[in-house]
Each structure stands twice: as structure tokens, then as C-alpha cells.
Tab-separated table of C-alpha atoms and ligand atoms in Angstrom:
chain	number	residue	atom	x	y	z
A	1	MET	CA	-6.955	-71.887	-32.343
A	2	GLN	CA	-9.995	-70.953	-34.491
A	3	TYR	CA	-12.147	-68.479	-32.588
A	4	GLN	CA	-15.730	-67.495	-33.303
A	5	ASN	CA	-17.385	-64.210	-32.532
A	6	SER	CA	-20.379	-65.346	-30.507
A	7	LEU	CA	-21.571	-65.645	-26.938
A	8	ALA	CA	-22.329	-69.322	-27.512
A	9	PHE	CA	-18.710	-69.902	-28.505
A	10	ALA	CA	-17.448	-68.046	-25.403
A	11	LYS	CA	-19.675	-70.224	-23.240
A	12	GLN	CA	-18.422	-73.321	-24.987
A	13	LEU	CA	-14.803	-72.328	-24.217
A	14	ASP	CA	-15.752	-71.844	-20.559
A	15	ALA	CA	-17.410	-75.253	-20.495
A	16	GLN	CA	-14.216	-76.834	-21.868
A	17	ASP	CA	-11.929	-74.869	-19.534
A	18	SER	CA	-10.435	-77.172	-16.893
A	19	LEU	CA	-9.630	-74.123	-14.726
A	20	SER	CA	-13.084	-72.542	-14.805
A	21	HIS	CA	-13.800	-73.699	-11.235
A	22	LEU	CA	-11.106	-71.314	-9.933
A	23	ARG	CA	-13.310	-68.274	-10.478
A	24	ASN	CA	-15.443	-69.562	-7.616
A	25	GLN	CA	-12.463	-69.340	-5.291
A	26	PHE	CA	-12.363	-65.544	-5.666
A	27	HIS	CA	-14.532	-62.667	-4.547
A	28	ILE	CA	-15.731	-61.053	-7.778
A	29	PRO	CA	-16.785	-57.442	-7.028
A	30	LYS	CA	-20.441	-56.616	-7.691
A	31	ASP	CA	-22.186	-53.355	-8.414
A	32	ASN	CA	-24.190	-53.756	-5.233
A	33	PRO	CA	-22.182	-55.810	-2.764
A	34	GLU	CA	-24.847	-55.635	-0.034
A	35	ASN	CA	-27.341	-57.223	-2.377
A	36	SER	CA	-26.438	-60.791	-3.251
A	37	GLY	CA	-28.317	-60.420	-6.521
A	38	GLY	CA	-25.996	-57.583	-7.683
A	39	ASN	CA	-24.271	-57.842	-11.051
A	40	GLU	CA	-20.680	-59.029	-11.115
A	41	TRP	CA	-18.213	-56.548	-12.536
A	42	LEU	CA	-16.303	-57.350	-15.690
A	43	TYR	CA	-12.934	-57.027	-13.960
A	44	PHE	CA	-9.930	-56.575	-16.268
A	45	THR	CA	-7.475	-54.898	-13.920
A	46	GLY	CA	-5.802	-57.869	-12.272
A	47	ASN	CA	-2.609	-56.258	-13.595
A	48	SER	CA	-3.177	-53.435	-11.133
A	49	LEU	CA	-4.809	-55.116	-8.144
A	50	GLY	CA	-5.621	-58.804	-8.239
A	51	LEU	CA	-8.905	-60.004	-6.749
A	52	GLN	CA	-9.182	-61.536	-3.310
A	53	PRO	CA	-9.078	-65.326	-2.998
A	54	LYS	CA	-11.775	-66.599	-0.624
A	55	LEU	CA	-9.024	-68.496	1.231
A	56	THR	CA	-7.337	-65.231	2.253
A	57	GLU	CA	-9.762	-64.463	5.042
A	58	LYS	CA	-9.225	-67.865	6.623
A	59	TYR	CA	-5.431	-67.540	6.528
A	60	VAL	CA	-5.404	-64.006	7.938
A	61	LEU	CA	-7.944	-64.882	10.641
A	62	GLN	CA	-5.757	-67.800	11.700
A	63	GLU	CA	-2.918	-65.381	12.495
A	64	LEU	CA	-5.230	-62.959	14.300
A	65	LYS	CA	-6.529	-65.864	16.358
A	66	ASP	CA	-3.048	-67.139	17.172
A	67	TRP	CA	-1.969	-63.649	18.145
A	68	ALA	CA	-5.045	-63.269	20.386
A	69	ASN	CA	-4.514	-66.640	22.034
A	70	LEU	CA	-0.751	-66.869	22.179
A	71	GLY	CA	0.720	-63.370	22.238
A	72	VAL	CA	4.471	-63.539	21.817
A	73	GLU	CA	4.417	-67.332	22.014
A	74	GLY	CA	2.926	-67.279	18.509
A	75	HIS	CA	6.470	-66.909	17.199
A	76	PHE	CA	6.923	-70.572	18.124
A	77	GLU	CA	3.491	-71.970	18.905
A	78	ALA	CA	1.237	-70.537	16.177
A	79	LYS	CA	-0.218	-73.060	13.743
A	80	ARG	CA	2.360	-71.689	11.341
A	81	PRO	CA	5.053	-70.290	13.641
A	82	TRP	CA	5.821	-66.648	12.865
A	83	LEU	CA	9.528	-66.932	13.424
A	84	ASN	CA	10.180	-68.525	10.077
A	85	TYR	CA	6.829	-67.810	8.459
A	86	TYR	CA	8.512	-66.394	5.362
A	87	GLU	CA	9.921	-69.843	4.671
A	88	PHE	CA	6.396	-71.130	3.960
A	89	LEU	CA	6.330	-68.799	0.966
A	90	THR	CA	9.749	-69.361	-0.523
A	91	GLU	CA	9.417	-72.596	-2.423
A	92	LYS	CA	6.004	-71.752	-3.867
A	93	MET	CA	7.160	-68.324	-4.943
A	94	ALA	CA	10.342	-69.787	-6.438
A	95	LYS	CA	8.265	-72.137	-8.615
A	96	ILE	CA	6.186	-69.256	-9.934
A	97	VAL	CA	9.230	-67.337	-11.170
A	98	GLY	CA	11.304	-70.354	-12.193
A	99	ALA	CA	13.967	-70.046	-9.514
A	100	LYS	CA	15.668	-72.206	-6.897
A	101	PRO	CA	14.470	-71.695	-3.318
A	102	ILE	CA	17.848	-70.273	-2.284
A	103	GLU	CA	17.366	-67.522	-4.881
A	104	VAL	CA	14.032	-66.173	-3.578
A	105	VAL	CA	12.614	-64.507	-0.502
A	106	VAL	CA	9.504	-62.433	0.246
A	107	MET	CA	10.224	-59.142	2.037
A	108	ASN	CA	9.384	-55.402	2.065
A	109	THR	CA	7.729	-53.789	-0.919
A	110	LEU	CA	8.873	-53.540	-4.505
A	111	THR	CA	10.578	-50.167	-4.820
A	112	THR	CA	12.255	-50.623	-1.441
A	113	ASN	CA	13.595	-53.962	-2.649
A	114	LEU	CA	14.899	-52.456	-5.874
A	115	HIS	CA	16.929	-50.024	-3.784
A	116	LEU	CA	18.236	-52.716	-1.432
A	117	LEU	CA	19.274	-54.812	-4.417
A	118	MET	CA	20.936	-51.833	-6.058
A	119	VAL	CA	22.979	-51.302	-2.894
A	120	SER	CA	24.597	-54.592	-3.866
A	121	PHE	CA	24.331	-54.688	-7.650
A	122	TYR	CA	24.799	-51.071	-8.620
A	123	GLN	CA	28.436	-50.499	-7.792
A	124	PRO	CA	29.489	-47.683	-10.123
A	125	THR	CA	33.050	-46.548	-10.736
A	126	LYS	CA	34.140	-43.208	-12.200
A	127	THR	CA	34.116	-44.612	-15.714
A	128	LYS	CA	31.560	-47.419	-15.533
A	129	TYR	CA	28.500	-45.958	-13.839
A	130	LYS	CA	25.650	-45.588	-16.319
A	131	ILE	CA	22.260	-47.295	-15.999
A	132	VAL	CA	20.153	-48.569	-18.902
A	133	ILE	CA	16.371	-48.546	-18.459
A	134	GLU	CA	13.505	-48.755	-20.947
A	135	SER	CA	12.173	-45.333	-21.967
A	136	ASP	CA	8.632	-46.004	-20.813
A	137	ALA	CA	9.598	-47.749	-17.596
A	138	PHE	CA	7.136	-47.582	-14.724
A	139	PRO	CA	7.728	-44.212	-13.011
A	140	SER	CA	8.798	-45.710	-9.682
A	141	ASP	CA	11.617	-47.638	-11.350
A	142	LYS	CA	12.777	-44.561	-13.212
A	143	TYR	CA	12.742	-42.456	-10.038
A	144	ALA	CA	14.582	-45.222	-8.212
A	145	VAL	CA	17.468	-45.407	-10.692
A	146	GLU	CA	17.672	-41.610	-10.957
A	147	SER	CA	17.971	-41.363	-7.202
A	148	GLN	CA	20.671	-44.055	-7.185
A	149	LEU	CA	22.686	-42.081	-9.729
A	150	LYS	CA	22.338	-38.924	-7.618
A	151	PHE	CA	23.113	-40.790	-4.420
A	152	HIS	CA	26.419	-41.911	-5.940
A	153	GLY	CA	27.182	-38.346	-7.094
A	154	PHE	CA	26.443	-38.710	-10.811
A	155	ASP	CA	24.548	-36.474	-13.182
A	156	VAL	CA	21.186	-38.023	-14.053
A	157	GLN	CA	21.133	-36.710	-17.643
A	158	GLU	CA	24.534	-38.238	-18.359
A	159	GLY	CA	24.048	-41.364	-16.317
A	160	LEU	CA	20.725	-42.618	-17.607
A	161	ILE	CA	20.514	-44.347	-20.995
A	162	PHE	CA	17.067	-45.039	-22.404
A	163	TRP	CA	16.264	-48.117	-24.473
A	164	LYS	CA	13.530	-46.689	-26.687
A	165	PRO	CA	11.141	-47.992	-29.315
A	166	ARG	CA	12.107	-46.750	-32.789
A	167	GLU	CA	10.417	-43.710	-34.289
A	168	GLY	CA	6.835	-44.664	-35.182
A	169	GLU	CA	6.977	-47.942	-33.213
A	170	ASP	CA	5.601	-48.894	-29.806
A	171	LEU	CA	7.660	-51.947	-28.882
A	172	LEU	CA	11.273	-52.437	-27.891
A	173	ARG	CA	13.684	-54.277	-30.169
A	174	ILE	CA	16.384	-56.420	-28.627
A	175	GLU	CA	18.819	-55.374	-31.425
A	176	ASP	CA	18.587	-51.813	-30.166
A	177	LEU	CA	19.636	-52.853	-26.676
A	178	GLU	CA	22.502	-54.791	-28.223
A	179	GLN	CA	23.541	-51.649	-30.084
A	180	ILE	CA	23.486	-49.552	-26.889
A	181	ILE	CA	25.648	-52.073	-25.054
A	182	ASN	CA	28.032	-52.530	-27.996
A	183	ASN	CA	28.537	-48.772	-28.210
A	184	GLN	CA	28.411	-47.702	-24.584
A	185	GLY	CA	28.632	-50.926	-22.557
A	186	ASP	CA	32.034	-50.012	-21.131
A	187	GLU	CA	30.381	-47.079	-19.352
A	188	VAL	CA	27.339	-49.039	-18.194
A	189	ALA	CA	27.272	-50.514	-14.681
A	190	MET	CA	23.746	-51.912	-14.636
A	191	LEU	CA	20.610	-52.601	-16.657
A	192	LEU	CA	17.267	-52.394	-14.877
A	193	ILE	CA	14.495	-53.490	-17.203
A	194	GLY	CA	10.801	-54.232	-16.755
A	195	GLY	CA	10.475	-57.897	-17.824
A	196	VAL	CA	6.873	-57.296	-18.906
A	197	ASN	CA	6.295	-53.658	-19.791
A	198	TYR	CA	3.422	-52.213	-17.771
A	199	TYR	CA	2.224	-50.053	-20.665
A	200	THR	CA	2.527	-52.205	-23.792
A	201	GLY	CA	2.411	-55.631	-22.129
A	202	GLN	CA	5.542	-56.654	-24.058
A	203	PHE	CA	7.373	-59.620	-22.465
A	204	LEU	CA	11.062	-59.272	-23.189
A	205	ASP	CA	13.563	-62.075	-23.669
A	206	LEU	CA	15.279	-62.063	-20.267
A	207	LYS	CA	17.950	-64.538	-21.264
A	208	LYS	CA	19.016	-62.377	-24.191
A	209	ILE	CA	18.976	-59.234	-22.059
A	210	ALA	CA	21.201	-60.947	-19.497
A	211	ALA	CA	23.625	-62.148	-22.189
A	212	ILE	CA	23.805	-58.693	-23.751
A	213	GLY	CA	24.454	-57.015	-20.392
A	214	HIS	CA	27.003	-59.586	-19.291
A	215	SER	CA	28.912	-59.310	-22.595
A	216	LYS	CA	30.237	-55.986	-21.272
A	217	ASN	CA	30.259	-56.889	-17.576
A	218	CYS	CA	27.121	-54.984	-16.731
A	219	LEU	CA	24.908	-56.375	-13.978
A	220	VAL	CA	21.343	-57.105	-15.007
A	221	GLY	CA	18.225	-56.587	-12.886
A	222	ILE	CA	14.627	-57.234	-13.877
A	223	ASP	CA	11.428	-55.757	-12.501
A	224	LEU	CA	8.768	-58.440	-12.696
A	225	ALA	CA	5.833	-56.500	-11.234
A	226	HIS	CA	3.833	-57.289	-14.378
A	227	GLY	CA	5.424	-60.688	-14.882
A	228	ALA	CA	5.115	-62.642	-11.639
A	229	GLY	CA	2.057	-64.900	-11.805
A	230	ASN	CA	1.464	-63.815	-15.404
A	231	ILE	CA	4.272	-65.208	-17.542
A	232	GLN	CA	6.993	-67.774	-16.843
A	233	PRO	CA	10.234	-65.813	-16.560
A	234	ASN	CA	12.485	-68.811	-15.765
A	235	LEU	CA	14.685	-66.538	-13.709
A	236	HIS	CA	17.352	-69.066	-12.836
A	237	ASP	CA	17.959	-70.148	-16.428
A	238	SER	CA	17.797	-66.591	-17.679
A	239	GLU	CA	20.985	-65.842	-15.694
A	240	VAL	CA	19.844	-62.336	-14.733
A	241	ASP	CA	21.617	-61.189	-11.574
A	242	PHE	CA	18.609	-60.018	-9.604
A	243	ALA	CA	14.891	-59.350	-9.871
A	244	ALA	CA	12.033	-57.976	-7.782
A	245	TRP	CA	8.236	-57.998	-8.042
A	246	CYS	CA	5.163	-57.082	-6.051
A	247	THR	CA	2.454	-59.542	-5.018
A	248	TYR	CA	-0.678	-57.400	-5.283
A	249	LYS	CA	-1.013	-57.511	-9.084
A	250	TYR	CA	-1.209	-60.976	-10.646
A	251	LEU	CA	-0.312	-62.632	-7.340
A	252	ASN	CA	-3.596	-61.555	-5.698
A	253	SER	CA	-2.125	-60.918	-2.253
A	254	GLY	CA	-3.854	-57.667	-1.334
A	255	PRO	CA	-3.203	-53.932	-1.619
A	256	GLY	CA	0.371	-52.957	-0.737
A	257	SER	CA	1.271	-56.531	0.160
A	258	LEU	CA	4.886	-57.617	0.459
A	259	ALA	CA	7.164	-58.200	-2.498
A	260	GLY	CA	9.495	-60.898	-3.782
A	261	ILE	CA	13.169	-60.757	-4.651
A	262	PHE	CA	15.440	-63.016	-6.653
A	263	VAL	CA	19.209	-63.092	-6.400
A	264	HIS	CA	20.838	-65.552	-8.783
A	265	GLU	CA	22.542	-68.521	-7.178
A	266	LYS	CA	25.882	-67.392	-8.617
A	267	HIS	CA	25.814	-64.570	-6.022
A	268	SER	CA	24.347	-66.577	-3.175
A	269	LYS	CA	27.582	-67.356	-1.374
A	270	ASN	CA	29.281	-64.028	-2.030
A	271	LYS	CA	29.463	-62.473	1.420
A	272	GLU	CA	31.670	-59.667	0.121
A	273	LEU	CA	28.838	-57.990	-1.784
A	274	PRO	CA	28.097	-54.616	-0.226
A	275	ARG	CA	24.700	-54.638	1.439
A	276	PHE	CA	22.720	-53.202	4.290
A	277	ALA	CA	22.243	-55.301	7.381
A	278	GLY	CA	19.676	-55.969	10.082
A	279	TRP	CA	18.972	-58.854	12.386
A	280	TRP	CA	16.913	-60.647	9.743
A	281	ASN	CA	19.794	-61.224	7.336
A	282	HIS	CA	22.009	-62.406	10.155
A	283	ASN	CA	22.537	-66.180	10.438
A	284	LYS	CA	19.197	-67.496	11.647
A	285	LYS	CA	20.808	-70.084	13.901
A	286	THR	CA	22.363	-67.421	16.109
A	287	ARG	CA	19.927	-64.544	15.468
A	288	PHE	CA	18.538	-64.611	18.983
A	289	ASN	CA	21.875	-64.780	20.733
A	290	MET	CA	21.761	-61.038	20.170
A	291	ARG	CA	25.401	-60.352	20.908
A	292	MET	CA	27.009	-62.081	17.969
A	293	PRO	CA	28.925	-60.123	15.327
A	294	PHE	CA	26.971	-59.863	12.060
A	295	ASP	CA	27.115	-63.054	10.020
A	296	VAL	CA	25.197	-62.698	6.763
A	297	MET	CA	22.985	-65.527	5.516
A	298	GLU	CA	23.535	-67.114	2.119
A	299	GLY	CA	21.076	-66.675	-0.715
A	300	ALA	CA	18.232	-64.223	-1.091
A	301	GLU	CA	17.474	-64.425	2.631
A	302	GLY	CA	20.678	-62.470	3.087
A	303	TRP	CA	18.892	-59.301	1.879
A	304	GLN	CA	16.180	-59.267	4.548
A	305	LEU	CA	16.455	-56.635	7.280
A	306	SER	CA	13.405	-56.832	9.527
A	307	ASN	CA	11.037	-59.395	10.915
A	308	PRO	CA	8.184	-59.245	8.420
A	309	PRO	CA	4.440	-58.515	8.827
A	310	ILE	CA	2.740	-61.866	9.280
A	311	LEU	CA	-0.767	-60.643	8.338
A	312	SER	CA	0.462	-59.674	4.890
A	313	MET	CA	2.378	-62.921	4.538
A	314	ALA	CA	-0.754	-64.876	5.461
A	315	ALA	CA	-2.552	-63.290	2.504
A	316	ILE	CA	0.385	-64.168	0.251
A	317	LEU	CA	0.413	-67.769	1.455
A	318	ALA	CA	-3.317	-68.141	0.739
A	319	SER	CA	-2.734	-66.973	-2.805
A	320	LEU	CA	0.427	-69.006	-3.367
A	321	ASP	CA	-1.370	-72.144	-2.206
A	322	LEU	CA	-3.817	-71.606	-5.061
A	323	PHE	CA	-1.025	-71.025	-7.560
A	324	ASP	CA	0.728	-74.123	-6.277
A	325	GLU	CA	-2.369	-76.227	-6.739
A	326	VAL	CA	-2.914	-75.070	-10.321
A	327	GLY	CA	0.655	-74.570	-11.537
A	328	MET	CA	1.960	-71.960	-13.930
A	329	ASN	CA	1.924	-74.308	-16.947
A	330	ALA	CA	-1.842	-74.752	-16.784
A	331	LEU	CA	-2.399	-71.069	-16.086
A	332	ARG	CA	-0.238	-70.016	-19.024
A	333	GLU	CA	-2.016	-72.411	-21.315
A	334	LYS	CA	-5.398	-70.950	-20.447
A	335	SER	CA	-3.985	-67.433	-20.481
A	336	GLU	CA	-2.812	-67.743	-24.089
A	337	LYS	CA	-6.267	-68.883	-25.165
A	338	LEU	CA	-8.084	-66.234	-23.169
A	339	THR	CA	-5.921	-63.372	-24.402
A	340	GLY	CA	-6.022	-64.793	-27.926
A	341	PHE	CA	-9.820	-64.634	-27.739
A	342	LEU	CA	-9.681	-61.022	-26.546
A	343	GLU	CA	-7.316	-60.127	-29.394
A	344	PHE	CA	-9.573	-61.877	-31.924
A	345	LEU	CA	-12.674	-60.027	-30.714
A	346	ILE	CA	-10.891	-56.667	-30.772
A	347	GLN	CA	-9.857	-57.316	-34.355
A	348	GLU	CA	-13.473	-58.094	-35.216
A	349	ILE	CA	-14.615	-54.613	-34.186
A	350	GLU	CA	-15.158	-52.684	-37.381
A	351	THR	CA	-13.464	-49.391	-36.714
A	352	HIS	CA	-10.302	-47.607	-37.786
A	353	LYS	CA	-9.984	-46.166	-34.302
A	354	ILE	CA	-8.337	-49.133	-32.623
A	355	LYS	CA	-4.779	-50.382	-32.676
A	356	ILE	CA	-3.367	-53.124	-30.460
A	357	ILE	CA	0.136	-52.165	-29.341
A	358	THR	CA	0.874	-55.400	-27.450
A	359	PRO	CA	2.916	-57.976	-29.436
A	360	SER	CA	0.782	-60.431	-31.414
A	361	ASN	CA	3.116	-63.340	-30.634
A	362	PRO	CA	1.817	-65.036	-27.445
A	363	LYS	CA	5.425	-65.758	-26.411
A	364	GLU	CA	6.132	-62.023	-26.309
A	365	ARG	CA	3.274	-61.033	-24.055
A	366	GLY	CA	1.414	-62.053	-20.914
A	367	CYS	CA	-2.325	-61.761	-20.517
A	368	GLN	CA	-2.558	-57.981	-20.968
A	369	ILE	CA	-3.605	-56.358	-24.214
A	370	SER	CA	-3.025	-52.613	-24.581
A	371	ILE	CA	-5.309	-50.920	-27.065
A	372	GLN	CA	-4.602	-47.516	-28.500
A	373	ILE	CA	-7.888	-45.772	-29.254
A	374	LYS	CA	-7.837	-42.792	-31.591
A	375	GLU	CA	-10.160	-39.854	-30.970
A	376	ALA	CA	-10.914	-41.184	-27.488
A	377	ASN	CA	-10.243	-39.820	-24.044
A	378	LYS	CA	-10.797	-40.828	-20.477
A	379	SER	CA	-14.556	-40.373	-20.836
A	380	LEU	CA	-14.596	-43.729	-22.639
A	381	HIS	CA	-13.116	-45.271	-19.528
A	382	GLN	CA	-15.825	-43.564	-17.431
A	383	GLN	CA	-18.546	-44.888	-19.735
A	384	LEU	CA	-17.136	-48.398	-19.387
A	385	LEU	CA	-17.071	-48.018	-15.612
A	386	SER	CA	-20.717	-47.016	-15.596
A	387	LYS	CA	-21.436	-50.339	-17.287
A	388	ASN	CA	-19.439	-52.301	-14.672
A	389	VAL	CA	-16.453	-52.793	-16.986
A	390	ILE	CA	-13.242	-52.225	-15.052
A	391	THR	CA	-10.288	-51.546	-17.329
A	392	ASP	CA	-7.444	-49.119	-16.975
A	393	TRP	CA	-6.796	-45.912	-18.871
A	394	ARG	CA	-3.292	-44.567	-19.507
A	395	GLU	CA	-2.913	-41.111	-20.976
A	396	PRO	CA	-3.020	-40.112	-23.703
A	397	ASN	CA	-5.133	-42.873	-25.295
A	398	VAL	CA	-4.282	-46.376	-24.170
A	399	MET	CA	-6.677	-48.789	-22.554
A	400	ARG	CA	-5.053	-51.704	-20.768
A	401	CYS	CA	-7.088	-54.799	-20.432
A	402	ALA	CA	-5.912	-57.897	-18.545
A	403	PRO	CA	-8.010	-61.072	-18.658
A	404	VAL	CA	-6.557	-63.100	-15.796
A	405	PRO	CA	-6.702	-66.883	-16.237
A	406	MET	CA	-7.286	-67.467	-12.503
A	407	TYR	CA	-10.674	-65.791	-12.442
A	408	ASN	CA	-11.696	-64.259	-15.767
A	409	SER	CA	-13.915	-66.258	-18.090
A	410	PHE	CA	-14.219	-66.313	-21.876
A	411	GLU	CA	-17.707	-64.962	-21.355
A	412	ASP	CA	-16.272	-61.971	-19.422
A	413	VAL	CA	-14.136	-61.200	-22.450
A	414	PHE	CA	-17.046	-61.490	-24.855
A	415	GLN	CA	-19.315	-59.274	-22.730
A	416	MET	CA	-16.631	-56.646	-22.254
A	417	ILE	CA	-15.951	-56.371	-25.973
A	418	SER	CA	-19.683	-56.180	-26.762
A	419	ILE	CA	-19.953	-53.154	-24.492
A	420	LEU	CA	-16.808	-51.528	-25.855
A	421	LYS	CA	-18.025	-52.050	-29.413
A	422	THR	CA	-21.319	-50.318	-28.672
A	423	LEU	CA	-19.509	-47.378	-27.100
A	424	LEU	CA	-17.137	-47.005	-30.038
A	425	GLN	CA	-19.753	-47.146	-32.774
B	501	PLP	C1	3.331	-51.727	-9.844
B	501	PLP	C2	4.743	-51.388	-10.095
B	501	PLP	C3	5.533	-50.743	-9.136
B	501	PLP	C4	4.958	-50.326	-7.806
B	501	PLP	O1	5.941	-50.211	-6.831
B	501	PLP	P1	5.604	-50.331	-5.272
B	501	PLP	O2	6.931	-50.156	-4.644
B	501	PLP	O3	4.982	-51.677	-5.052
B	501	PLP	O4	4.639	-49.244	-4.935
B	501	PLP	C5	6.863	-50.498	-9.438
B	501	PLP	N1	7.389	-50.849	-10.647
B	501	PLP	C6	6.642	-51.464	-11.584
B	501	PLP	C7	7.264	-51.858	-12.885
B	501	PLP	C8	5.301	-51.733	-11.355
B	501	PLP	O5	4.563	-52.308	-12.299
């Protein structure tokens, strides 16, 4: 696509955008929310907390109303009965991550889910116990695998293998992972890799990662916190063993909302896998008989423990209904254009201070662009904030910027870069 560096061109792209109406379905924060004439923020942190769909209020209020009117009977009599409410989410969520319904369920929160999945898929032996993770993994994932190593009695220094970018580079190379597994794969029990890196925005080839891990019988797990609703991970075809993601980033389901898990169909009937149990992964047909011996459910549902919070699920359903209406293909198509426009405008800024560390190939990234800014510090971020530009600053000098195809416009991107340019020059 040939881009032009002008506001008129940005407006033209918005006029041609078949998804531009979606912005209207979201609450866009304003500098003065009490005053309807307030200026809308230029919001580029949907990778951290997605904006609120206008539908959310209606869905959450419905559950509050049913609770008020029906009390415990809401489990059966609510407009959407609470008993199996999670099932309303499954198919829509499965489509977003490219999975079969039996492979997906919404439950708990992300780090909790990683641990529950590792109970099953991190089964170390004395000689095959190591874990491979990317060197700049999100801290929670790193803490989680470290604590798993300790929990099983292993030394963290010895047990953790980092897949690192090469000296002088920012991105991971798949050949380097291959090398690690070729050399040390016999000692590795599991890989836990961020499918889209939170820092660089790099989208890794999940199918290749799975093949590399499986070549030495290592189990492969993927954290899709920055992938779900952003890229199309095709989880089923990728053959990874398990995955987990949160719903408050690109999935716009509200702060601290529940998370998704994926367990590949090849494990769905394996009742021998070690796992923790509660009444919610017991056979749903006999769950309320209460005195039955534990009988684990097949598929991802077999990792649930508790009856889930309906108010949070209502917010997820509101968001998934929007995703379902639009579809990931259309979103990705717009996303590539929108991020391409951002990349183009960044490259047009005449300064030696800026370097994009996100891959330039649209197939190797989602919507986020991470910009390294020399001679800058967090005060730049503060200056942007004071001009209603919401981006995200990662020490020492990286600004992450995520134009989200659901609600960001080409004009947003143009305005944001105009402000950044002024601040840099
Ligand atoms: C956002 C994020 C988390 C956050 O974990 P919670 O358990 O939801 O607090 C964890 N890992 C990654 C990779 C993330 O991007």
C-alpha cells in the first residue's frame, strides 16, 4: 500500500474503512468526561487495557437485574442461565484463537491459568526438567516458571534456559531456539513462550515452535496475552499443547477480567493427566448430585475448578459478540493497514533518535509498534500524556504504541505522530 503523509490522506483511509463504524460502539476516554464537548484522547494502549464497548453496560446490567429479580433461581431462569454461562463464550473465543470449541474455556485469570496448566503439562523428571522461556518474557510468566521449578525442587539458575536475541539485536530468531533444543532438548521438559512479545511486538511462528519442542518430546505452551484479539494464532493447527491469555487487553473485557485457556484436542480425552480438581471440572451431568466420585470432563472444561463470576463473563460476552460480528479476518486486514500507516509516518520523522524494534514484516507482528527513542526518558511520555496521547513507556527507552483496529482511526495515528514529531524536534 502506498501511504501519504497528510491529514487528508488519513481521513480518506477512514472514509474507505469498512470497519470505521465500530469506533462508535466504544467509549473513547475524553480529557473532560463530565463535559460532552471534551477532547477525545488519542488512545494507543489497547495492548494494556482495551476500551469499553458500549454494549458491556447492557450485558452486565442484565445479570444484575436477573440477580435482583431471581436470586438463586438465576442459575436456571436468568435470560442467560448462569449455570452454564461460560458455554456462551466458548465458541466465540475459540474462533478468535483458531481453535475447536472443545479446546477452549474461559476461567480464572491468566497467571493462575498458566499454573493450572503447568500442573498438567510441566511434569519434570530428574533428567528432563528444564524450561525454555524467552529472555524478555513478561515478568509474571518468568516468575511463574521459576516458582514451578522451585516447587518441583529444582535450582532456578540451572533449570531455566533463556531464548535470547543475539548480541546487538532486539528480535528472537527461530534458528536459535532450534539450536537450544538440538543441544539441550533432552533435558528440557517444557517451553513456555509469549506468542506475541509484549515488549517488541514480535509475533513468533507458533507452528515452528511446536515442531521444534516436540522434536525432543518437550511440551509446548504459549502465552497469548498480547495475541488474542490481535493476531490469528491458529492454535489448533499450530499443534501447541496448551495456551492461555487474558481478556482485558485486545479483548476489551474490562480490568482484571477472566482469562482463556486452550488445551489441544490431542490431550482432550486424556483423563490420566495430573491436574487439580474442583466441582467445576467434574462431569457436568452429575455435578449437582454432590456425592459422586470425581469424574473429570473432557476438553478444556476439564481444567475449571470453580463456578465463575458471571458479571465478568457478561463483559466478556459483550465484547466477544462484537468480535463475532466483525470477524478476525476483517480486523486483521484493517490492522495491517493501520499499523503500516503508523510505521510509515514514524519513518517520515526526520530524526536519528528513533528506531522501530518491531518486525517490519506484517506477518511477524500484530498491531503494536515498539519505538526505541535515543536520548529520551519518561518525561517524553509525560509530555505526550499532557497532550491527551496515551502510549506506554517501558524503561529504559521504549515507547509501545498499539493502534487497535476495533476503535482506532487512521486520523488518530496521524494526529499522534504529529504531536510526537513536534516533541522530538
Ligand atoms: C498482561 C500479561 C500478563 C498479566 O497476567 P495476569 O495474571 O492477567 O495479571 C501475564 N503475562 C503476559 C505475557 C502478559 O502480557
